Coordinates of C-alpha atoms and ligand atoms in Angstrom, one line a residue:
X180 CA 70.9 94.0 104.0
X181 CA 73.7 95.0 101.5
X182 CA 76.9 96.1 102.6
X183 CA 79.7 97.1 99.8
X184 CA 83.2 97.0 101.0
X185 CA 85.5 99.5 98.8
X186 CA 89.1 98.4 98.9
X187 CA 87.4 94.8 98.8
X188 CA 90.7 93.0 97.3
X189 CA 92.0 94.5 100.9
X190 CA 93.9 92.4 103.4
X191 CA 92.0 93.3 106.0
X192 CA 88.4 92.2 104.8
X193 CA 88.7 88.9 105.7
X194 CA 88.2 90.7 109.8
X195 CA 85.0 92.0 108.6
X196 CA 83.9 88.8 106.8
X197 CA 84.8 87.1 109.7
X198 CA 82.6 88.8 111.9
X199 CA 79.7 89.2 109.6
X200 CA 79.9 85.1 110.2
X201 CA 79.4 85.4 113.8
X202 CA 77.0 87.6 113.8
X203 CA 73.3 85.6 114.0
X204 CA 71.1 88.4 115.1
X205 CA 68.4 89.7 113.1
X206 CA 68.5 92.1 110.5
X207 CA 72.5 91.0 110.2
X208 CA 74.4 91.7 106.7
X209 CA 72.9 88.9 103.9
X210 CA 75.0 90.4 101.1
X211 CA 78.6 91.4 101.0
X212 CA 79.3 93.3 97.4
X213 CA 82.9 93.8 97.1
X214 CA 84.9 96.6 95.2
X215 CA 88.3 96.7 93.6
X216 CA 90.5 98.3 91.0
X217 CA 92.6 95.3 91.0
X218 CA 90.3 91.9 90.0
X219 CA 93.3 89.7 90.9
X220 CA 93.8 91.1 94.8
X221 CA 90.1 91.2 95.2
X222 CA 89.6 87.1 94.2
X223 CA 92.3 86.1 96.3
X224 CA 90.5 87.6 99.0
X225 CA 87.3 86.3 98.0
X226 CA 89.1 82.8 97.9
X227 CA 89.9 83.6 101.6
X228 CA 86.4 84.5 102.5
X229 CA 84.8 81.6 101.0
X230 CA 87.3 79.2 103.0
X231 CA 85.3 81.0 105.8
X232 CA 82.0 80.9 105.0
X233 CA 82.8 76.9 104.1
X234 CA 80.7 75.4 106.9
X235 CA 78.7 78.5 108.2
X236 CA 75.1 78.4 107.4
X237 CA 72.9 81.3 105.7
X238 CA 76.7 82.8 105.4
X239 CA 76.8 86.3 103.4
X240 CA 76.9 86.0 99.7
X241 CA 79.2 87.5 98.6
X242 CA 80.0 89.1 94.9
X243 CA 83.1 91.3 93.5
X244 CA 82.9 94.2 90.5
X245 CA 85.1 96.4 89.2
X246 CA 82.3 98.7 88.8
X247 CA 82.3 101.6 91.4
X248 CA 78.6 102.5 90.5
X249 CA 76.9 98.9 90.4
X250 CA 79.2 98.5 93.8
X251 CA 77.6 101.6 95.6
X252 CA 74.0 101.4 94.1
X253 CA 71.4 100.1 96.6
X254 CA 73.7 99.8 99.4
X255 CA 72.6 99.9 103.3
X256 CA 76.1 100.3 104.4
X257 CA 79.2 101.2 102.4
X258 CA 82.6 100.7 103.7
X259 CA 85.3 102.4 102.7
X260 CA 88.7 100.9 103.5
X261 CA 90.7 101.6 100.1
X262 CA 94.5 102.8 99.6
X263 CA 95.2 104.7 97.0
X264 CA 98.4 103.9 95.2
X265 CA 98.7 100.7 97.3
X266 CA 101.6 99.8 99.4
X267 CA 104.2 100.8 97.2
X268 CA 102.8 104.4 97.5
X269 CA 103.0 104.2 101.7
X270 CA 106.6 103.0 101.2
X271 CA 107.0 106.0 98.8
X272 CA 105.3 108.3 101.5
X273 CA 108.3 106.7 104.2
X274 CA 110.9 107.2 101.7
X275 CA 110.6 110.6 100.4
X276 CA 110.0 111.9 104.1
X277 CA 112.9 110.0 105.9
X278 CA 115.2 111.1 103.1
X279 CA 114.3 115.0 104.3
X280 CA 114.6 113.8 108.2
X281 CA 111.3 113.9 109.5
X282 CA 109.1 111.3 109.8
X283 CA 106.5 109.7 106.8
X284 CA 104.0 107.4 108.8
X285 CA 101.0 106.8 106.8
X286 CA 99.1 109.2 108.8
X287 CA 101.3 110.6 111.1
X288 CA 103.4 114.0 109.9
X289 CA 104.7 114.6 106.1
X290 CA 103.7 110.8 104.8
X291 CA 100.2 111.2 106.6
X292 CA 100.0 114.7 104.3
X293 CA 101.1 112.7 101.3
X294 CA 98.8 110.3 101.9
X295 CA 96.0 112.6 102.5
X296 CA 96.8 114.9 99.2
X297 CA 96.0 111.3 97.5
X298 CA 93.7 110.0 98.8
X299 CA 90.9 113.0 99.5
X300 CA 89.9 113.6 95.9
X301 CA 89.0 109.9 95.6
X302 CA 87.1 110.0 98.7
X303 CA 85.3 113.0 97.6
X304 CA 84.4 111.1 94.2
X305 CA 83.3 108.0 96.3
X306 CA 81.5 110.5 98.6
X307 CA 79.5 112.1 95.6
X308 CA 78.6 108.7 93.8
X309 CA 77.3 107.0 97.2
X310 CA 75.1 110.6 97.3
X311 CA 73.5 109.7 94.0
X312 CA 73.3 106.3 94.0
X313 CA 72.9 105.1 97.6
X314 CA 71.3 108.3 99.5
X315 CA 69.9 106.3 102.3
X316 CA 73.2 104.0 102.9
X317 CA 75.9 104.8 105.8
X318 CA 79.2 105.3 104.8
X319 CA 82.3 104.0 107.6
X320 CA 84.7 105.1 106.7
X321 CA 88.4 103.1 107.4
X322 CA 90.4 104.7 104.6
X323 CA 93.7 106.5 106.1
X324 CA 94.4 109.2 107.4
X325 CA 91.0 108.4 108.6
X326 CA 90.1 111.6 110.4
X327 CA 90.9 113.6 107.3
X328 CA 89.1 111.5 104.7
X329 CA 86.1 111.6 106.8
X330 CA 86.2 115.5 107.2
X331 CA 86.5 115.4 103.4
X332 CA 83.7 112.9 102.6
X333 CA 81.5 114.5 105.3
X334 CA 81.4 117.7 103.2
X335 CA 79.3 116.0 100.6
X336 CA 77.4 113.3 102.9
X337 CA 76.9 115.1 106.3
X338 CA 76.4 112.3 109.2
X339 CA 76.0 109.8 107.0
X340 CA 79.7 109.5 107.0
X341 CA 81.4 107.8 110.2
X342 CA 85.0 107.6 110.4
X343 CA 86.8 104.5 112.5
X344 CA 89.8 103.4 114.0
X345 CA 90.4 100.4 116.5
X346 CA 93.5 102.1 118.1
X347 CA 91.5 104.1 120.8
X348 CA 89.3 101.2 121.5
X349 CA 92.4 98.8 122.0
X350 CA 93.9 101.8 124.3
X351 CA 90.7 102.4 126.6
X352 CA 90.7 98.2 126.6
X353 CA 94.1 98.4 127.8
X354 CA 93.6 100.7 130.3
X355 CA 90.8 99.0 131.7
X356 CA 92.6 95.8 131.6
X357 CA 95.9 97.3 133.9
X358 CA 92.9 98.6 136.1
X359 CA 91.4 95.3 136.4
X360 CA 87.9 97.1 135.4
X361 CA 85.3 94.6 135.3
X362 CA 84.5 93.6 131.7
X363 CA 80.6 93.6 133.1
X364 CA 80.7 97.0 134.9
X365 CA 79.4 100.1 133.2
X366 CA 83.1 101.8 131.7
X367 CA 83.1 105.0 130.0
X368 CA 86.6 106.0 128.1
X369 CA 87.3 109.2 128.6
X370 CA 89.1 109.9 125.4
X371 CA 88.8 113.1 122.7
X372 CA 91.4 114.2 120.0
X373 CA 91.8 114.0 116.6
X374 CA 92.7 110.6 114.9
X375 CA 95.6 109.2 115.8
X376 CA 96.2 112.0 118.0
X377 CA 94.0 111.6 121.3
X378 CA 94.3 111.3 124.9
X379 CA 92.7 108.9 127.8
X380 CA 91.9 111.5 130.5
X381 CA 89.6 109.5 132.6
X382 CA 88.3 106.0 133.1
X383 CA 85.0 105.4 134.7
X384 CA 84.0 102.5 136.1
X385 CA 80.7 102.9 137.6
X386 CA 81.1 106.9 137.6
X387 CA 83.8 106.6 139.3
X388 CA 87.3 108.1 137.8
X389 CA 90.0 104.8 138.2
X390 CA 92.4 106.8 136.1
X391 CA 94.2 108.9 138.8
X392 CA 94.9 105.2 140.4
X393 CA 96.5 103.9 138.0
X394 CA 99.1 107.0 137.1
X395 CA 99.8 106.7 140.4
X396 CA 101.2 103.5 140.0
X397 CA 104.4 102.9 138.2
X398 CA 104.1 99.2 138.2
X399 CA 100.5 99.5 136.8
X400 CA 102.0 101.9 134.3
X401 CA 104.6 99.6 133.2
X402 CA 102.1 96.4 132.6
X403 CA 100.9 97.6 129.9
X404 CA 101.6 98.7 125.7
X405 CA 101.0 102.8 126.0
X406 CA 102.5 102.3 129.8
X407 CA 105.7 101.1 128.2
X408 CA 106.0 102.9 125.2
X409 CA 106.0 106.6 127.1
X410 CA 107.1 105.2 130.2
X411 CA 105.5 106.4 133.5
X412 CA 107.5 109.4 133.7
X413 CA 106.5 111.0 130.8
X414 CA 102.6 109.3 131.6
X415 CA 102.4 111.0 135.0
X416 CA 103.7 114.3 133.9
X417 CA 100.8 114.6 131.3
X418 CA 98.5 113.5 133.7
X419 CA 96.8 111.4 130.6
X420 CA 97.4 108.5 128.8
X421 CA 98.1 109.2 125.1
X422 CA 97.2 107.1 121.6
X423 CA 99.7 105.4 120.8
X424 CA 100.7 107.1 117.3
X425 CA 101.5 110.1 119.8
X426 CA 104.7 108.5 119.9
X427 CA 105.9 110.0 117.1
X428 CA 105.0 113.4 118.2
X429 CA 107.0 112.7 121.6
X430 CA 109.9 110.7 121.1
X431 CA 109.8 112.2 117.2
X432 CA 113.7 112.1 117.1
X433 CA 114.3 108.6 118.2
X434 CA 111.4 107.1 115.7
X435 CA 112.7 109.0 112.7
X436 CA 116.5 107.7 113.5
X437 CA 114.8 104.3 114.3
X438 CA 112.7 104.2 110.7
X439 CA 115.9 105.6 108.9
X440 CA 118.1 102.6 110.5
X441 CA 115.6 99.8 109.8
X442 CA 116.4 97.3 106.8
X443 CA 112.7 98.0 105.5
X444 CA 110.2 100.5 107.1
X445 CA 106.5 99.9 107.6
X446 CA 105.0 100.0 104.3
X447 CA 108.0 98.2 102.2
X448 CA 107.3 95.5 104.7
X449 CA 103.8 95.5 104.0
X450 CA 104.4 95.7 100.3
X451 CA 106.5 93.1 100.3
X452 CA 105.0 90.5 102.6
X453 CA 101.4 91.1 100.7
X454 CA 103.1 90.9 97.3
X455 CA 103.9 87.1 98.8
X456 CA 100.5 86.3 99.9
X457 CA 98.6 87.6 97.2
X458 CA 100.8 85.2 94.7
X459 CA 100.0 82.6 97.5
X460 CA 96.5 82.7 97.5
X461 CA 96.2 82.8 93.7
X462 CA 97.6 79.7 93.9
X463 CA 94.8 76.7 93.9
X464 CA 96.6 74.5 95.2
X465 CA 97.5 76.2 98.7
X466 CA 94.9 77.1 101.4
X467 CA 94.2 81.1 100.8
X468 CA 92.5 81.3 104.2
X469 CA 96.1 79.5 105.8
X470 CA 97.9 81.9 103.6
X471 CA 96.1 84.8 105.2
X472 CA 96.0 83.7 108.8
X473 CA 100.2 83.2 108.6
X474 CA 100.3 86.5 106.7
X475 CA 97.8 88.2 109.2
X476 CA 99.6 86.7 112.9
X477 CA 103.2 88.2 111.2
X478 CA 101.7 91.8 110.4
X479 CA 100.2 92.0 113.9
X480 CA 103.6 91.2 115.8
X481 CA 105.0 93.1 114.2
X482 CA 103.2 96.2 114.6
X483 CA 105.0 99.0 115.6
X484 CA 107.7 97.3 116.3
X485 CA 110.5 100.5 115.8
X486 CA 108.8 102.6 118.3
X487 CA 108.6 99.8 120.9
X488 CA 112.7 98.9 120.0
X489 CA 113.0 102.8 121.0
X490 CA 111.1 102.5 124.3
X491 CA 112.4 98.5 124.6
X492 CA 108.8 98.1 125.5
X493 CA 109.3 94.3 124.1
X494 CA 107.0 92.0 122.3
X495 CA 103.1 92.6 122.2
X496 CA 100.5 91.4 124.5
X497 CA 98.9 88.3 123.2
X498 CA 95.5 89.4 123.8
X499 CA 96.4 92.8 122.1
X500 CA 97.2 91.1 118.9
X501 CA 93.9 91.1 117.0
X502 CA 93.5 95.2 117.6
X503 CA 89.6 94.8 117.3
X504 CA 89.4 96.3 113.7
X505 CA 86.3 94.7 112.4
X506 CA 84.8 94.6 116.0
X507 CA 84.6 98.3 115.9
X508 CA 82.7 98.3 112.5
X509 CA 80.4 95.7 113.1
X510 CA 79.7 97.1 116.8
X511 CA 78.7 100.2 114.9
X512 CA 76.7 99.1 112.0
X513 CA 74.4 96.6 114.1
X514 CA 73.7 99.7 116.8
X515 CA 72.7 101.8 113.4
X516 CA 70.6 98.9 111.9
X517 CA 69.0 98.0 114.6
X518 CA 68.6 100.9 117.1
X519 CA 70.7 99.3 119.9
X520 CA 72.1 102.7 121.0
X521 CA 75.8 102.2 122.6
X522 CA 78.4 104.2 122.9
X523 CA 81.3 104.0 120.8
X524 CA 84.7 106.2 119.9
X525 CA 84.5 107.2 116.6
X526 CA 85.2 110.3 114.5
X527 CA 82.7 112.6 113.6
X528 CA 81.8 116.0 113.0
X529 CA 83.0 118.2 116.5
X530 CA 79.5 120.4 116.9
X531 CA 81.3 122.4 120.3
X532 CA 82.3 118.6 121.6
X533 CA 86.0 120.6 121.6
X534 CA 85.7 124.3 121.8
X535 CA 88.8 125.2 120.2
X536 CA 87.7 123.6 117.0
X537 CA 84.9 124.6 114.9
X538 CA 81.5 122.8 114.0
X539 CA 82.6 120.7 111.2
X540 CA 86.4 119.9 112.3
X541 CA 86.0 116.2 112.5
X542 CA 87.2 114.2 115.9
X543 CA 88.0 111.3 117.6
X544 CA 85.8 111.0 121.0
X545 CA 83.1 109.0 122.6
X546 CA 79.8 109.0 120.5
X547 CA 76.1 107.4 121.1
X548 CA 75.6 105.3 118.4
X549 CA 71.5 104.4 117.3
X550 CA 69.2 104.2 114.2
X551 CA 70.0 108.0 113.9
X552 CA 73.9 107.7 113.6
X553 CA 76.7 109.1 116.0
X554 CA 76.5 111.9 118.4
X555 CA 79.8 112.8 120.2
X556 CA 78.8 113.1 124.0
X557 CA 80.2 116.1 125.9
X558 CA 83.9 116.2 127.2
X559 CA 85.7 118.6 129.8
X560 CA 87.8 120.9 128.1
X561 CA 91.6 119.4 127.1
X562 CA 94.7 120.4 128.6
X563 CA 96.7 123.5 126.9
X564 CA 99.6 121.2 125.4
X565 CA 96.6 118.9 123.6
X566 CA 94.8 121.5 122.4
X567 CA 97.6 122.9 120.7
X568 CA 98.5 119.9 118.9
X569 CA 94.9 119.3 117.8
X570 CA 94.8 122.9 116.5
X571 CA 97.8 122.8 114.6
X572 CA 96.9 119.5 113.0
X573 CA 93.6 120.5 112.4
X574 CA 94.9 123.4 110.7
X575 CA 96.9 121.1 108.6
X576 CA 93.9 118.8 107.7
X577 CA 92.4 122.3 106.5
X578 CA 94.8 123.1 104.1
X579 CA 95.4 119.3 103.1
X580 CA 91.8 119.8 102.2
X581 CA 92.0 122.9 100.5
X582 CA 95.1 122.0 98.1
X583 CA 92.9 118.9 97.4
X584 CA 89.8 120.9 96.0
X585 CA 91.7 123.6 94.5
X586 CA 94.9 121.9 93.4
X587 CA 97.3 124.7 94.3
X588 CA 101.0 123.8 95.0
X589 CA 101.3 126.7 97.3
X590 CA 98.6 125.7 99.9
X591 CA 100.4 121.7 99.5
X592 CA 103.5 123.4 100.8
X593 CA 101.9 125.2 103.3
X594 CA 100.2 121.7 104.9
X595 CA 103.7 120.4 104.8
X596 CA 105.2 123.6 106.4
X597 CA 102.8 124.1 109.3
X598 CA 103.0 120.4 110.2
X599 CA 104.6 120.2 114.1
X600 CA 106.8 117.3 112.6
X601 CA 108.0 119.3 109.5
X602 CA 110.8 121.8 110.7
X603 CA 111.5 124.6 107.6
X604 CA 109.5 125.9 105.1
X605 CA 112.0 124.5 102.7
X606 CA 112.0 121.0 103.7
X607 CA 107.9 121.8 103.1
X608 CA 109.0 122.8 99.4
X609 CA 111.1 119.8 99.2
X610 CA 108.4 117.4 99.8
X611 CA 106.2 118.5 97.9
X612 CA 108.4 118.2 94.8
X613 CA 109.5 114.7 96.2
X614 CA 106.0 113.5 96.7
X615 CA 105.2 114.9 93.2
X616 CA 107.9 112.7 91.6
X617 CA 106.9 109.6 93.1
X618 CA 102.9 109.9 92.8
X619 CA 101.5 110.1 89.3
X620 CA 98.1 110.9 91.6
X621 CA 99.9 114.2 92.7
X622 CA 100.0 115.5 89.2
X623 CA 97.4 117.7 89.9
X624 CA 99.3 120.2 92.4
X625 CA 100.0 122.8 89.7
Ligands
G6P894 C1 96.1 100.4 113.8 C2 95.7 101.8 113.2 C3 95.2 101.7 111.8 C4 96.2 100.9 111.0 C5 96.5 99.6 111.6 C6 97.4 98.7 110.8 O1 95.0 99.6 114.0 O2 94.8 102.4 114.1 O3 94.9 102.9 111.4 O4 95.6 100.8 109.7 O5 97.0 99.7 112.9 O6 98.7 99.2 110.8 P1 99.8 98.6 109.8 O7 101.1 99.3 110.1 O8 99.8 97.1 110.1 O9 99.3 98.8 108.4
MN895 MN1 93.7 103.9 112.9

């Protein structure tokens, strides 16, 4: 089975190399295919993912192109996990945005618009070259913001796109963790949103609803990363417990202060410490996979680290530390190979899962998984104050979309504009001229 990884010079493929490795099971990946713009990124990596395979039998084989096409062709699975305009262009997202006062996350408010002005007309292409070249394959897609890019590339490929993200799994772990579920009994996650914007509204452990118990209990609410961040207050008045990127929607004013104050925000961090490991790992005389594993343990501490200074929520868990990334994709591509239908959160096509969103608004909720793809299972209808956010953000996606396919200035601003986190039309009209300065791949807004 071939599976082509796009965005394969990517510091998180090593994850997904690592559990391809563990996995023994029939019918598991033989044949890894990466894909990068950038040859030098991508054989550092494949430096790292050699040190892996080093003394695992019948490991992967793996091969790199800079060929899109001979990437795609023939594949079973295609992941899609590529950033367009690399770090520097997240930090550029940040920059522009804090500069007007509101927030420029990679997905969440004006930098997640940025991002997604970007990044859709590439996902579109990739979307339109997997069609022709690799009808049968199953696209996951990873790429940020990841509900929007897979509302964009499911326009051309249907179901056969699947978009993930390991933050509501890591949430619904959590949750059942503070609840001392037990890891063998049969737990359903009662969680639906968009990406990055989604609510727990019910655990059930053996049918039975634990939720209520634990926002009952402030010292249960407090043991844990989401507990913390909103603190219980905040988690018993919703009645819910949110995603933890819904901290930027809440406590909007103290993150945007918090990203302004810091000496480097997310992305320049990023940037930076991967400029370093890249260098590293081109180096033969250093260990690439050591390189990578230092390089990896600092990113994960220091994962949202602003918003938790904000909250003084403290360090991270150690067992939260690896956020389950490349569990999630490999947990959905073998029950797709193989027919071992399980249920997963993952974002796909609504089809009346939420009935304030149309048919073909993708979402983030529980799914059966098997050899025919992802279906969301039913969910109770959401609370007033969520639905409005997932309305107005969908709304956003839409017009993120449309700017994308018809390249109008006018519908960028008004994706900025309409954004909850954008507050005037002008600031809307600022961005987009920023944005247009500082990405060459925004030249198309006319
Ligand atoms: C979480 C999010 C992902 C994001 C990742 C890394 O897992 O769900 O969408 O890519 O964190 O975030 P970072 O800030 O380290 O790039
Ligand atoms: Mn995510």
């Amino acid at each position: 089975m071939k599976l082509t990884i796009l965005g394969g010079g990517g510091f998180r493929v090593p994850l997904v190399y690592g559990a391809l490795l563990a996995d023994r099971g029939e019918g598991r990946v033989t044949r890894v295919v990466l894909h990068d713009l950038d040859a030098g990124r991508m054989s550092a990596v494949a430096r790292v993912l050699a040190e892996q395979a080093a003394d695992v039998p019948d490991a992967p084989e793996v091969s790199v192109t800079t060929d899109l096409d001979e990437a795609v062709r023939g594949a079973d699975f295609v992941f899609s996990a590529i950033r367009v305009g690399g770090l520097a262009g997240r930090a550029a997202d940040e920059r522009v945005a804090l500069a007007e006062g509101v927030l420029g996350q990679e997905t969440v408010g004006a930098g997640g618009i940025a991002y997604g002005l970007r990044t859709v007309p590439v996902a579109v292409d990739i979307a339109r070259r997997v069609a022709r070249l690799a009808p049968d394959a199953w696209v996951i897609n990873f790429t940020n913001p990841a509900g929007l890019v897979t509302e964009a590339m499911s326009r051309t490929l249907g179901d056969r796109v699947i978009g993930i993200c390991d933050s509501p799994v890591g949430l619904g772990r959590r949750v059942a963790r503070a609840l001392g579920a037990d890891a063998g009994a049969d737990t359903f996650v009662d969680y639906v949103g968009l990406n990055h914007l989604g609510w727990v509204r019910g655990l059930r452990v053996d049918g039975r609803d634990e939720l209520p118990r634990l926002l009952a209990d402030r010292a249960l609410l407090g043991s844990f990363e989401e507990g913390r961040l909103f603190g219980a207050d905040w988690l018993q008045s919703l009645g819910a417990i949110p995603n933890e990127y819904l901290h930027y929607y809440y406590f909007n004013r103290e993150t945007v202060r918090a990203y302004q104050d810091a000496e480097l925000t997310r992305g320049a961090f990023l940037h930076r410490q991967q400029d370093r490991f890249y260098a590293r790992a081109g180096n033969p005389g250093v260990s690439a996979l050591k390189a990578w594993d230092e390089t990896r343990a600092e990113r994960e501490a220091t994962y949202m680290s602003e918003n938790r200074d904000t909250a003084g929520a403290g360090e991270r868990e150690e067992e939260d530390l690896s956020g389950g990334y490349e569990k999630v994709a490999l947990a959905l591509m073998r029950a797709v190979a193989r027919d071992e239908r399980t249920t997963l959160i993952l974002n796909v096509p609504n089809r009346g899962t939420v009935a304030a969103l149309d048919a073909d608004a993708v979402v983030e909720v529980p799914c059966t998984v098997d050899a025919h793809g992802a279906r969301p299972v039913a969910v109770g209808p959401l609370p007033a104050h969520a639905t409005g956010l997932v309305v107005s953000v969908k709304a956003v996606e839409r017009e993120v979309l449309a700017a994308a396919a018809s390249g109008s200035r006018a519908t960028a601003v008004k994706a900025f504009a309409l954004h909850p986190l954008v507050d005037s039309v002008n600031v809307a009209r600022r961005l987009v001229d920023g944005y247009r300065a500082a990405h060459p791949q925004l030249a198309y807004l006319g």
